[in-house]
Amino acid sequence: MATASIISNHGTVTLPEPLPLDGGQRLEGVEIAYEAYGTLNPARDNAIFVAHATTGDQHVASPHPITGKPGWWDRMVGPGKPIDTTRFYVLSANVLGGCMGSTGPGSLAADGRPYAMRFPVITIRDMVRAHVALLKELGIERLHAIVGGSMGGMQALSLAANWPDMADRVLAIASTATMAAQNIAFQEVGRQAIMADPDWQEGNYYGTGKAPDAGLSVARMAAHITYLSEESLTGKFGRRLQDRDAKSFGFDADFQVESYLRHQGLSFTGRFDANSYLYITRAMSYFDLEEEQGGRLAEAFARTHAKFCVISFDTDWLYPTPQSRKLVHALNAAGAPVSFVELAAPFGHDSFLLDVPALDRVVKGFLEQ
Amino acid sequence: MATASIISNHGTVTLPEPLPLDGGQRLEGVEIAYEAYGTLNPARDNAIFVAHATTGDQHVASPHPITGKPGWWDRMVGPGKPIDTTRFYVLSANVLGGCMGSTGPGSLAADGRPYAMRFPVITIRDMVRAHVALLKELGIERLHAIVGGSMGGMQALSLAANWPDMADRVLAIASTATMAAQNIAFQEVGRQAIMADPDWQEGNYYGTGKAPDAGLSVARMAAHITYLSEESLTGKFGRRLQDRDAKSFGFDADFQVESYLRHQGLSFTGRFDANSYLYITRAMSYFDLEEEQGGRLAEAFARTHAKFCVISFDTDWLYPTPQSRKLVHALNAAGAPVSFVELAAPFGHDSFLLDVPALDRVVKGFLEQ
């Protein structure tokens, strides 16, 4: 039996004004692709914006148009789910720089050719600026909440810092206010893997019949390890062999974990644009709310009246709990109401996407309070 | 003022017998390059074998012939140093599969062409088997100790398990008896990065004027992150910019940590052979003393009378303390005398190579007891 789509609205909005960017440029004709579930109430005060992570998109709770897999937060968003679409109007949009309908390096520039590396380097704040403009076009002046995990959490924090009246509630999961050196390092490895692939062609691979799939696949493999905990890798795969009784004494994927990673890398190339990966990870490495506010993180939250909820996971070593704690201290210093919890979950950073009932309860409770 | 070399002996030994390999093959004419410091005493009982890590070599305490940099354990090995060459005859050898003089994929096969990927897949035990044969050729029947960090520690443990009378003391630092899923995963990423590079040419790049430097560089960058702790990356680099006052809004190495990683990757390609990297990481991923002994790790140590010393570092997330603890429990179960310490050091896995005075004391104390 086919499940009825829960999408209530979707489309692509062309922003009427050029989008000013942190890098100093103004981007004309920006398109932002969005998807929504539920109904905006007459008071227009029940909208929740779900901000996606690095390689996510607007298909939060609908099948992915390329892979056909359930939306990336299907377990969290829907009727009766923690982010309840019978109660809230839930909206998500592909980030600026992305490759799922919003303007990015694969989009056509004014000269009719893809931007490729002519696309300006963007920041997390630029992504949020585009989303704020989208919301305005959709007639939403104020959000009941903005919610996001990982890079989605950064967008939520950036919104609170830069558009302090825009959201009444800010929920940042497995995230950080400042990208740390280790994260910058992993992001750089991914970019170097892509740019080392001759098929990248300095970014001008569109229409050539070639794309830096090998490099993008390696980038994804390296990143994917960081999304999981050591214990989840051990529990899920350990040293078990893949479809064989003994080691091959060769370079095939003897181990299940090798086979799994190769699959993660290869399947990613079918749904993601390598240049978008460069731009989005660049935006993440640039993210530092503390620097943006002249070195005092608390300043970022001095002007907002939003309530905050910060969630970390004990096995997340990519955005470990001390980074959330630092954020919470800044919120405390700013006098912002904040609840903070470190949840126990075995899955590492990816816990925000997986079956963690305690997460469901915290999210639901915060949004409905 | 030039420092006098402390090398007392060095050379390359051709093993007189074909070397049997765990994969079932026998390798003819194996050459092992070694280097020694100090003097073998008349009783021939003061020899310490230092086993090197993944990308190390026999140049433990002498300048590297390619980079000119001090030996990789120069701070640990020498006259009056923790491994005191005025007291011990300290010997090291390039591992089988390596690229610093021992037989590896870059060596010529019987047909006069480089083995390349025709080189057999080897194991840690194969490396040790070659070293045992080397020691026999050098007239050393028994070691005062075998010492190694990381993959060197695996070799030390493999020697104790498979040649139980060979060493009186076994010192394994920042190591493991079983390669965990996360480590296998990182090793696979490195290999995929190399094999994705078109210049790899299925391994047949020797003499073509091309080598998979880009892939090897990415592999090294990814691995290098795992050698360091998050706190050491933050302390050393944080978010500091490299030779600039502001972010470039481009894809240059804006951050010091990016510049550092790129340098680590590029400089590595000048001194290491990509195929050796494939074979050595494959040997590591295959390493599992527990499996080798039918699933009971304690069995590995049932036949040896050696004393053991196991050292881990609190910030080492590549071979974290629980892996050492598991090893120690097995040694306890086997009734082997073992001292175990987790040292506090900020440098992550690389702590075994760096300035950790407590490590010096433990190493010296164990070797001289």
XYZ file of C-alpha atoms in Angstrom:
738
model
C 0.000 0.000 0.000
C 1.453 3.321 -1.017
C 1.755 5.870 1.714
C 0.087 9.144 0.914
C 2.507 12.014 0.612
C 2.406 14.400 3.530
C 3.699 17.283 1.439
C 1.336 20.234 1.668
C 3.356 22.642 -0.363
C 6.584 22.621 -2.308
C 8.261 24.573 -5.017
C 11.083 26.891 -5.890
C 10.998 30.567 -5.067
C 13.116 33.069 -6.946
C 14.174 35.715 -4.479
C 13.032 39.107 -5.756
C 16.072 40.985 -4.477
C 19.755 40.220 -5.049
C 21.107 38.332 -2.054
C 23.948 40.137 -0.283
C 26.693 37.728 0.734
C 29.219 37.814 3.560
C 31.961 37.713 0.934
C 30.800 41.100 -0.342
C 29.076 40.042 -3.535
C 25.382 40.219 -4.374
C 23.888 37.165 -5.973
C 21.099 37.838 -8.486
C 18.140 35.591 -9.161
C 18.700 33.200 -6.281
C 16.320 30.265 -6.335
C 15.490 28.373 -3.172
C 13.739 25.014 -3.347
C 11.522 24.201 -0.406
C 9.075 21.627 0.858
C 6.387 21.949 3.524
C 4.130 19.672 5.545
C 1.046 20.530 7.536
C -0.950 23.705 7.429
C -0.010 27.256 8.244
C -2.630 28.415 10.731
C -4.567 31.673 10.266
C -2.389 33.407 12.845
C 0.627 32.247 10.801
C 2.462 31.412 14.022
C 2.842 27.664 13.836
C 5.706 27.416 11.349
C 8.772 25.377 12.169
C 11.780 25.591 9.906
C 13.898 22.442 9.743
C 17.446 23.249 8.616
C 19.319 20.402 6.987
C 22.838 19.093 7.531
C 25.776 19.090 5.094
C 24.409 16.667 2.563
C 20.725 16.875 3.465
C 18.032 18.675 1.557
C 14.424 19.873 1.702
C 13.064 16.316 1.446
C 12.799 15.979 5.200
C 9.801 13.662 5.309
C 9.162 12.740 1.694
C 10.973 10.209 -0.456
C 14.190 11.477 -1.955
C 13.552 12.103 -5.656
C 16.809 10.457 -6.746
C 17.269 7.606 -4.301
C 13.619 6.957 -3.507
C 14.579 6.518 0.136
C 12.441 8.006 2.909
C 13.144 11.611 3.818
C 16.179 12.082 6.012
C 14.088 12.970 9.085
C 11.043 10.934 8.247
C 11.134 9.420 11.702
C 10.956 12.846 13.347
C 8.579 14.828 11.131
C 5.029 13.799 10.312
C 1.540 13.402 11.720
C 1.804 12.480 15.382
C 5.581 12.437 15.238
C 7.794 14.539 17.523
C 7.618 17.407 15.065
C 3.918 16.980 14.543
C 2.636 18.089 11.150
C -0.964 17.983 12.352
C -0.027 20.802 14.686
C 2.825 22.616 12.984
C 3.519 23.875 9.523
C 6.920 22.338 8.931
C 9.083 23.846 6.266
C 12.511 23.036 4.935
C 14.630 24.360 2.107
C 17.698 23.291 0.240
C 20.607 25.497 1.279
C 22.166 28.071 -0.969
C 25.107 26.307 -2.588
C 23.226 23.019 -2.623
C 22.314 20.797 -5.520
C 18.672 19.899 -4.938
C 17.001 22.881 -6.567
C 18.463 25.853 -4.767
C 21.025 28.007 -6.505
C 24.480 26.512 -6.244
C 27.655 25.974 -8.250
C 25.802 23.706 -10.676
C 23.226 26.398 -11.473
C 23.432 28.529 -14.576
C 25.010 31.935 -14.210
C 23.859 34.972 -16.186
C 25.989 33.879 -19.134
C 24.017 30.666 -19.435
C 26.882 28.461 -18.280
C 27.084 26.778 -14.876
C 28.748 28.845 -12.213
C 31.084 26.007 -11.275
C 33.910 27.620 -9.288
C 32.741 31.070 -10.293
C 30.062 30.601 -7.654
C 30.899 32.842 -4.716
C 32.135 31.271 -1.504
C 29.241 31.445 0.897
C 28.802 31.215 4.637
C 26.286 29.640 6.948
C 24.852 33.124 7.480
C 24.401 33.471 3.723
C 22.409 30.248 3.700
C 20.231 31.569 6.507
C 19.849 34.933 4.801
C 18.451 33.125 1.774
C 16.051 31.171 3.976
C 14.843 34.320 5.691
C 14.142 35.807 2.274
C 12.285 32.642 1.322
C 10.158 32.828 4.453
C 9.290 36.423 3.641
C 8.169 35.359 0.166
C 6.038 32.665 1.738
C 4.440 35.202 4.033
C 5.998 33.886 7.222
C 7.185 36.690 9.447
C 8.065 34.676 12.471
C 8.860 31.055 13.260
C 7.485 29.035 16.102
C 10.885 27.359 16.000
C 13.963 26.639 13.957
C 15.351 23.151 14.395
C 18.484 21.577 13.028
C 21.137 18.949 13.603
C 24.808 19.361 12.758
C 25.058 22.076 10.065
C 21.321 22.539 10.570
C 22.050 23.512 14.155
C 24.574 26.062 12.957
C 21.893 27.638 10.780
C 19.536 27.737 13.756
C 22.171 29.506 15.853
C 23.026 31.879 13.029
C 19.374 32.817 12.687
C 19.116 33.545 16.396
C 22.255 35.649 16.299
C 21.531 37.631 13.161
C 17.734 37.727 12.939
C 17.001 37.738 16.649
C 13.243 38.264 16.297
C 12.698 35.614 13.672
C 12.300 32.478 15.795
C 10.688 31.954 19.185
C 12.485 28.689 19.769
C 15.910 27.546 18.643
C 16.846 23.884 18.786
C 20.436 22.924 17.964
C 21.292 19.240 17.980
C 24.792 17.735 17.736
C 26.116 21.071 16.635
C 28.528 23.828 17.517
C 28.855 27.600 17.478
C 32.444 27.437 16.249
C 33.966 24.989 13.816
C 36.941 23.362 15.545
C 40.333 22.635 14.020
C 39.698 18.894 13.735
C 36.487 19.478 11.803
C 38.186 21.984 9.529
C 40.839 19.342 8.955
C 38.384 16.619 7.965
C 36.545 19.050 5.685
C 39.817 19.963 4.004
C 40.616 16.298 3.355
C 37.272 15.887 1.630
C 37.828 18.913 -0.568
C 41.343 17.820 -1.439
C 40.046 14.378 -2.414
C 37.598 16.004 -4.847
C 40.051 18.521 -6.236
C 42.703 15.811 -6.699
C 40.395 13.942 -9.058
C 41.335 14.868 -12.661
C 37.666 14.560 -13.583
C 37.006 17.541 -11.376
C 38.543 19.662 -14.164
C 38.901 22.751 -11.973
C 35.199 22.439 -11.326
C 34.169 22.623 -14.991
C 32.904 19.084 -15.280
C 29.266 19.929 -15.999
C 28.256 18.665 -19.401
C 31.551 16.862 -19.981
C 30.148 13.446 -19.256
C 32.642 13.134 -16.431
C 32.435 14.104 -12.803
C 34.864 13.682 -9.906
C 32.962 10.693 -8.584
C 36.072 8.935 -7.339
C 37.171 11.948 -5.343
C 33.696 12.672 -4.037
C 33.347 9.063 -3.016
C 36.585 9.169 -1.016
C 35.457 12.430 0.589
C 32.187 10.817 1.599
C 33.894 7.724 2.971
C 36.200 9.779 5.167
C 33.325 11.963 6.359
C 31.096 8.996 6.979
C 33.535 7.505 9.482
C 33.333 10.725 11.461
C 29.556 10.489 11.610
C 29.663 7.173 13.453
C 31.029 6.193 16.812
C 33.784 3.649 17.236
C 31.348 1.519 19.220
C 28.690 1.638 16.532
C 31.191 0.595 13.873
C 32.345 -2.227 16.115
C 28.803 -3.254 16.938
C 27.540 -3.031 13.378
C 30.528 -4.562 11.600
C 33.358 -5.479 13.912
C 35.839 -7.504 11.876
C 33.170 -9.537 10.100
C 33.937 -10.522 6.547
C 31.742 -9.600 3.590
C 30.236 -12.583 1.761
C 33.283 -14.769 2.263
C 34.642 -17.257 4.743
C 38.226 -16.144 4.741
C 40.312 -13.124 3.933
C 41.090 -12.864 0.231
C 44.705 -11.768 0.662
C 43.864 -9.105 -1.858
C 42.464 -5.596 -1.994
C 38.801 -6.416 -2.376
C 36.446 -5.253 0.336
C 37.072 -8.263 2.566
C 35.519 -6.658 5.609
C 31.897 -5.626 5.912
C 32.967 -2.205 7.090
C 35.008 -1.762 3.919
C 32.127 -2.847 1.723
C 29.745 -0.579 3.608
C 32.011 2.422 3.264
C 32.576 1.843 -0.440
C 28.830 1.649 -0.903
C 28.345 4.863 1.061
C 30.884 6.594 -1.137
C 29.581 5.317 -4.452
C 25.894 5.849 -3.735
C 26.584 9.395 -2.574
C 27.968 10.372 -5.970
C 24.609 9.565 -7.532
C 22.784 12.162 -5.514
C 25.249 14.929 -4.756
C 27.229 17.450 -6.724
C 30.943 17.583 -5.945
C 31.183 21.361 -6.250
C 28.278 21.757 -3.831
C 30.268 19.603 -1.421
C 33.209 21.990 -1.759
C 31.108 25.078 -1.135
C 29.051 23.706 1.722
C 32.057 22.332 3.615
C 33.814 25.654 3.009
C 30.870 27.450 4.574
C 31.090 25.124 7.565
C 34.806 25.638 8.055
C 34.193 29.399 8.042
C 31.466 29.119 10.694
C 32.420 30.863 13.899
C 29.719 32.807 15.701
C 32.282 33.869 18.264
C 34.517 35.529 15.688
C 31.478 37.027 13.974
C 30.654 38.742 17.268
C 34.132 40.083 17.888
C 35.330 37.244 20.068
C 32.513 37.099 22.587
C 30.068 34.338 21.846
C 27.493 35.571 24.357
C 27.096 38.732 22.268
C 25.613 36.581 19.527
C 22.594 35.939 21.695
C 22.227 39.279 23.442
C 19.428 40.542 21.218
C 17.153 37.512 20.968
C 14.252 36.574 23.194
C 14.117 33.034 21.869
C 14.142 29.988 24.066
C 16.978 27.623 23.304
C 17.406 23.898 23.522
C 20.822 22.356 23.003
C 21.286 18.614 22.638
C 24.509 16.651 22.324
C 25.240 12.931 22.199
C 27.745 11.190 24.406
C 29.280 9.214 21.517
C 29.484 12.125 19.061
C 33.190 12.792 18.598
C 32.706 15.121 15.609
C 30.753 17.719 17.599
C 31.453 16.497 21.092
C 29.535 17.632 24.146
C 32.113 20.238 25.265
C 31.283 22.217 22.124
C 27.598 22.236 23.070
C 28.526 23.105 26.625
C 30.522 26.095 25.454
C 27.476 27.255 23.530
C 25.269 26.803 26.582
C 27.662 28.820 28.729
C 27.432 31.644 26.201
C 23.641 31.430 26.231
C 23.720 31.544 30.008
C 26.000 34.566 29.898
C 23.564 36.222 27.521
C 20.701 35.507 29.906
C 18.907 33.398 27.327
C 16.572 30.671 28.557
C 18.226 27.396 27.581
C 17.790 23.760 28.348
C 20.707 21.504 27.652
C 20.954 17.760 27.635
C 23.630 15.285 26.649
C 21.808 12.182 25.507
C 23.237 8.692 25.683
C 23.066 7.131 22.236
C 25.393 4.648 20.624
C 25.449 5.997 17.076
C 27.916 8.871 17.272
C 27.186 12.103 15.428
C 24.516 10.413 13.315
C 22.440 9.836 16.458
C 20.351 12.884 15.555
C 19.114 11.008 12.473
C 18.544 7.651 14.120
C 16.307 5.883 16.569
C 16.920 7.666 19.853
C 13.608 7.801 21.740
C 14.979 10.254 24.285
C 15.721 12.659 21.447
C 12.131 12.392 20.250
C 10.859 13.253 23.702
C 13.148 16.238 24.139
C 12.344 17.624 20.696
C 8.591 17.202 21.152
C 8.655 18.646 24.634
C 10.643 21.693 23.618
C 8.509 22.485 20.580
C 5.223 22.099 22.426
C 6.120 23.999 25.550
C 78.854 21.312 14.311
C 77.887 18.054 12.696
C 76.718 15.350 15.016
C 78.621 12.118 14.635
C 76.471 9.281 13.388
C 75.593 6.749 16.039
C 75.091 3.983 13.471
C 77.261 1.012 14.309
C 76.060 -1.264 11.585
C 73.685 -1.098 8.679
C 73.037 -2.857 5.440
C 70.685 -5.092 3.567
C 70.510 -8.816 4.164
C 69.170 -11.184 1.543
C 67.352 -13.957 3.365
C 68.882 -17.294 2.360
C 65.594 -19.189 2.423
C 62.321 -18.348 0.687
C 60.044 -16.606 3.150
C 56.768 -18.464 3.771
C 53.840 -16.077 3.921
C 50.503 -16.296 5.728
C 48.814 -16.027 2.336
C 50.350 -19.346 1.353
C 53.049 -18.137 -1.012
C 56.794 -18.308 -0.568
C 58.723 -15.191 -1.406
C 62.209 -15.752 -2.860
C 65.207 -13.522 -2.368
C 63.688 -11.286 0.285
C 65.920 -8.384 1.204
C 65.637 -6.671 4.554
C 67.319 -3.324 5.156
C 68.418 -2.681 8.715
C 70.281 -0.241 10.859
C 71.899 -0.742 14.264
C 73.314 1.403 17.034
C 75.565 0.414 19.919
C 77.500 -2.795 20.324
C 76.344 -6.365 20.581
C 77.989 -7.685 23.732
C 79.974 -10.936 23.755
C 77.060 -12.807 25.343
C 74.912 -11.498 22.465
C 72.102 -10.793 24.920
C 71.772 -7.024 24.826
C 69.939 -6.630 21.531
C 66.752 -4.601 21.388
C 64.689 -4.642 18.246
C 62.736 -1.463 17.537
C 59.784 -2.166 15.258
C 58.549 0.779 13.237
C 55.052 2.112 12.643
C 53.108 2.284 9.366
C 55.232 4.823 7.582
C 58.381 4.525 9.661
C 61.594 2.793 8.682
C 64.946 1.557 9.944
C 66.286 5.081 10.363
C 65.279 5.236 13.997
C 68.043 7.472 15.242
C 69.853 8.580 12.115
C 68.854 11.251 9.604
C 66.329 10.121 7.049
C 68.181 9.675 3.749
C 65.465 11.436 1.738
C 64.191 14.156 4.029
C 67.362 14.730 6.034
C 65.236 14.964 9.153
C 66.325 13.294 12.410
C 65.388 9.655 12.847
C 61.778 9.127 13.856
C 62.724 8.038 17.394
C 65.870 10.081 17.743
C 64.598 11.398 21.047
C 64.223 7.894 22.460
C 67.228 6.006 21.073
C 70.850 7.030 21.548
C 73.666 7.312 24.066
C 72.158 8.040 27.469
C 68.650 8.134 26.068
C 65.805 5.936 27.351
C 66.811 3.189 24.934
C 70.477 3.609 25.718
C 72.820 2.670 22.903
C 75.810 2.655 25.244
C 74.157 -0.263 26.974
C 72.069 -1.962 24.323
C 72.578 -3.017 20.759
C 69.572 -1.411 19.139
C 68.452 -2.741 15.819
C 65.668 -1.820 13.466
C 64.644 -2.969 10.014
C 62.372 -1.744 7.279
C 59.306 -3.965 7.164
C 58.595 -6.407 4.380
C 56.376 -4.516 1.967
C 58.135 -1.264 2.757
C 59.972 1.110 0.464
C 63.189 1.938 2.277
C 65.319 -0.960 1.159
C 63.352 -4.029 2.186
C 61.535 -6.058 -0.426
C 58.184 -4.542 -1.270
C 55.888 -3.847 -4.200
C 58.430 -1.469 -5.721
C 61.142 -4.169 -5.750
C 62.011 -6.116 -8.843
C 60.426 -9.509 -9.227
C 62.182 -12.445 -10.859
C 61.173 -11.180 -14.279
C 63.118 -7.982 -13.738
C 60.025 -5.817 -13.491
C 58.658 -4.293 -10.283
C 56.207 -6.496 -8.446
C 53.678 -3.679 -8.203
C 50.342 -5.368 -7.364
C 51.806 -8.790 -8.099
C 53.439 -8.480 -4.696
C 51.668 -10.849 -2.339
C 49.424 -9.457 0.349
C 51.345 -9.801 3.579
C 50.505 -9.780 7.267
C 52.073 -8.348 10.368
C 53.268 -11.872 11.151
C 54.964 -12.026 7.753
C 56.820 -8.825 8.577
C 57.925 -10.317 11.875
C 58.895 -13.594 10.214
C 61.202 -11.642 7.949
C 62.707 -9.842 10.928
C 63.280 -13.099 12.773
C 65.100 -14.412 9.709
C 67.148 -11.208 9.609
C 68.101 -11.591 13.261
C 69.224 -15.154 12.602
C 71.430 -13.934 9.774
C 72.907 -11.343 12.108
C 73.649 -14.025 14.677
C 71.091 -12.868 17.206
C 69.223 -15.770 18.747
C 67.368 -13.882 21.400
C 66.354 -10.327 22.086
C 66.666 -8.461 25.326
C 63.490 -6.752 24.169
C 61.289 -5.886 21.275
C 59.807 -2.402 21.393
C 57.319 -0.717 19.143
C 54.608 1.900 18.931
C 51.426 1.563 16.880
C 52.130 -0.989 14.105
C 55.466 -1.531 15.816
C 53.590 -2.678 18.892
C 51.624 -5.135 16.773
C 54.887 -6.603 15.549
C 56.105 -6.899 19.128
C 52.930 -8.746 20.119
C 53.095 -10.963 17.048
C 56.662 -11.919 17.896
C 55.661 -12.846 21.443
C 52.745 -14.930 20.175
C 54.498 -16.734 17.369
C 58.151 -16.855 18.437
C 57.593 -17.060 22.170
C 61.258 -17.610 23.077
C 62.621 -14.831 20.924
C 62.249 -11.828 23.225
C 62.626 -11.511 26.981
C 60.718 -8.258 27.100
C 57.874 -7.019 24.960
C 56.918 -3.362 24.980
C 53.816 -2.308 23.042
C 52.983 1.394 22.979
C 49.758 2.939 21.652
C 48.925 -0.315 19.985
C 46.373 -3.103 19.847
C 46.089 -6.864 19.501
C 43.121 -6.585 17.136
C 42.495 -3.994 14.479
C 39.113 -2.428 15.195
C 36.433 -1.578 12.654
C 37.094 2.156 12.807
C 40.774 1.639 12.048
C 39.956 -0.723 9.197
C 37.626 1.975 7.907
C 40.254 4.716 7.952
C 42.768 2.404 6.292
C 40.262 1.613 3.558
C 39.705 5.318 2.885
C 43.437 5.779 2.417
C 43.680 2.895 -0.013
C 40.646 4.059 -1.962
C 42.169 7.536 -2.241
C 45.309 6.027 -3.794
C 43.493 3.616 -6.065
C 41.124 6.377 -7.253
C 44.076 8.332 -8.586
C 44.408 7.626 -12.353
C 48.172 7.936 -11.962
C 48.080 4.836 -9.817
C 47.576 2.885 -13.070
C 46.531 -0.320 -11.304
C 49.804 -0.091 -9.432
C 52.010 -0.054 -12.530
C 53.255 3.482 -12.195
C 56.931 2.638 -11.679
C 59.033 4.067 -14.476
C 56.105 5.930 -16.033
C 57.163 9.292 -14.693
C 53.858 9.470 -12.863
C 52.826 8.290 -9.430
C 49.568 8.590 -7.502
C 50.898 11.482 -5.461
C 47.541 13.214 -5.244
C 45.839 10.086 -3.896
C 48.690 9.265 -1.542
C 48.638 12.820 -0.275
C 44.927 12.634 0.527
C 45.469 9.275 2.234
C 48.195 10.799 4.365
C 46.094 13.838 5.248
C 43.206 11.679 6.430
C 45.524 9.411 8.410
C 47.389 12.329 9.902
C 44.243 13.695 11.511
C 43.791 10.376 13.266
C 47.302 10.566 14.694
C 46.543 13.770 16.562
C 44.119 14.590 19.317
C 41.371 17.135 18.926
C 42.952 19.119 21.737
C 46.378 19.113 20.094
C 44.890 20.340 16.815
C 43.019 23.036 18.686
C 46.071 23.979 20.726
C 48.454 23.949 17.776
C 46.234 25.593 15.179
C 42.775 26.446 16.458
C 41.104 28.578 13.800
C 44.185 30.678 13.140
C 44.648 31.863 9.587
C 47.726 31.101 7.503
C 49.719 34.167 6.455
C 46.648 36.338 6.029
C 44.513 38.717 8.036
C 41.134 37.628 6.752
C 39.477 34.668 5.139
C 39.983 34.612 1.374
C 36.458 33.526 0.508
C 38.131 30.987 -1.720
C 39.541 27.489 -1.557
C 43.119 28.291 -0.649
C 44.433 26.979 2.634
C 43.057 29.860 4.680
C 43.504 28.078 7.975
C 46.833 26.995 9.412
C 45.479 23.516 9.988
C 44.627 23.267 6.289
C 48.061 24.446 5.246
C 49.701 22.063 7.699
C 47.700 19.090 6.450
C 48.420 19.875 2.812
C 52.107 20.061 3.658
C 51.925 16.731 5.490
C 50.308 15.146 2.472
C 52.625 16.585 -0.136
C 55.854 15.975 1.753
C 54.860 12.380 2.417
C 54.706 11.604 -1.297
C 58.386 12.470 -1.593
C 59.430 9.754 0.776
C 56.895 6.965 0.514
C 55.717 4.575 -2.156
C 51.960 4.450 -2.672
C 51.860 0.699 -3.253
C 53.779 0.131 -0.019
C 51.093 2.173 1.684
C 48.454 -0.153 0.252
C 50.242 -3.306 1.376
C 51.207 -2.106 4.827
C 47.736 -0.806 5.677
C 46.300 -4.070 4.344
C 48.554 -5.996 6.707
C 47.329 -3.838 9.564
C 43.660 -4.318 8.740
C 44.272 -8.077 8.728
C 45.923 -7.971 12.144
C 43.971 -9.874 14.752
C 45.906 -11.943 17.254
C 42.642 -13.125 18.744
C 41.420 -14.599 15.474
C 44.873 -16.050 14.819
C 44.535 -17.946 18.085
C 41.057 -19.278 17.435
C 39.189 -16.536 19.230
C 40.967 -16.583 22.557
C 43.505 -13.815 22.830
C 45.091 -15.201 25.995
C 46.202 -18.245 23.995
C 48.497 -15.980 22.041
C 50.606 -15.482 25.122
C 50.395 -18.921 26.712
C 53.779 -20.082 25.506
C 55.982 -17.090 26.184
C 57.955 -16.278 29.322
C 58.499 -12.700 28.294
C 57.720 -9.752 30.506
C 55.294 -7.318 28.975
C 54.806 -3.624 29.242
C 51.753 -2.006 27.690
C 51.415 1.752 27.387
C 48.475 3.771 26.110
C 47.802 7.495 25.957
C 44.684 9.152 27.283
C 44.203 11.294 24.165
C 44.866 8.517 21.627
C 41.535 7.918 19.884
C 43.022 5.761 17.126
C 44.198 3.031 19.514
C 42.359 4.069 22.638
C 43.133 2.753 26.092
C 40.349 0.128 26.131
C 42.200 -1.699 23.353
C 45.341 -1.823 25.471
C 43.280 -2.851 28.461
C 41.817 -5.759 26.523
C 45.342 -6.852 25.679
C 46.377 -6.585 29.309
C 43.427 -8.687 30.417
C 44.514 -11.374 27.967
C 48.066 -11.212 29.277
C 46.726 -11.528 32.811
C 44.631 -14.494 31.772
C 47.741 -16.067 30.279
C 49.626 -15.515 33.517
C 52.166 -13.293 31.811
C 53.925 -10.648 33.875
C 52.680 -7.322 32.604
C 52.834 -3.728 33.645
C 50.296 -1.396 32.138
C 50.035 2.338 32.253
C 47.844 4.902 30.562
C 49.914 8.037 30.272
C 48.491 11.520 30.144
C 49.810 13.261 27.051
C 48.125 15.855 24.874
C 49.292 14.700 21.446
C 46.912 11.842 20.652
C 48.255 8.712 18.980
C 51.466 10.476 17.989
C 52.345 10.858 21.672
C 54.646 7.855 21.366
C 56.831 9.873 18.995
C 56.797 13.129 20.906
C 58.065 14.726 24.057
C 56.395 12.779 26.837
C 58.885 12.520 29.715
C 56.740 9.946 31.509
C 57.032 7.698 28.462
C 60.799 7.987 28.561
C 60.833 6.929 32.195
C 58.556 3.953 31.669
C 60.470 2.737 28.618
C 63.834 3.085 30.337
C 62.619 1.457 33.519
C 61.110 -1.508 31.728
C 64.150 -2.168 29.550
C 66.628 -1.916 32.404
C 64.725 -3.966 34.943
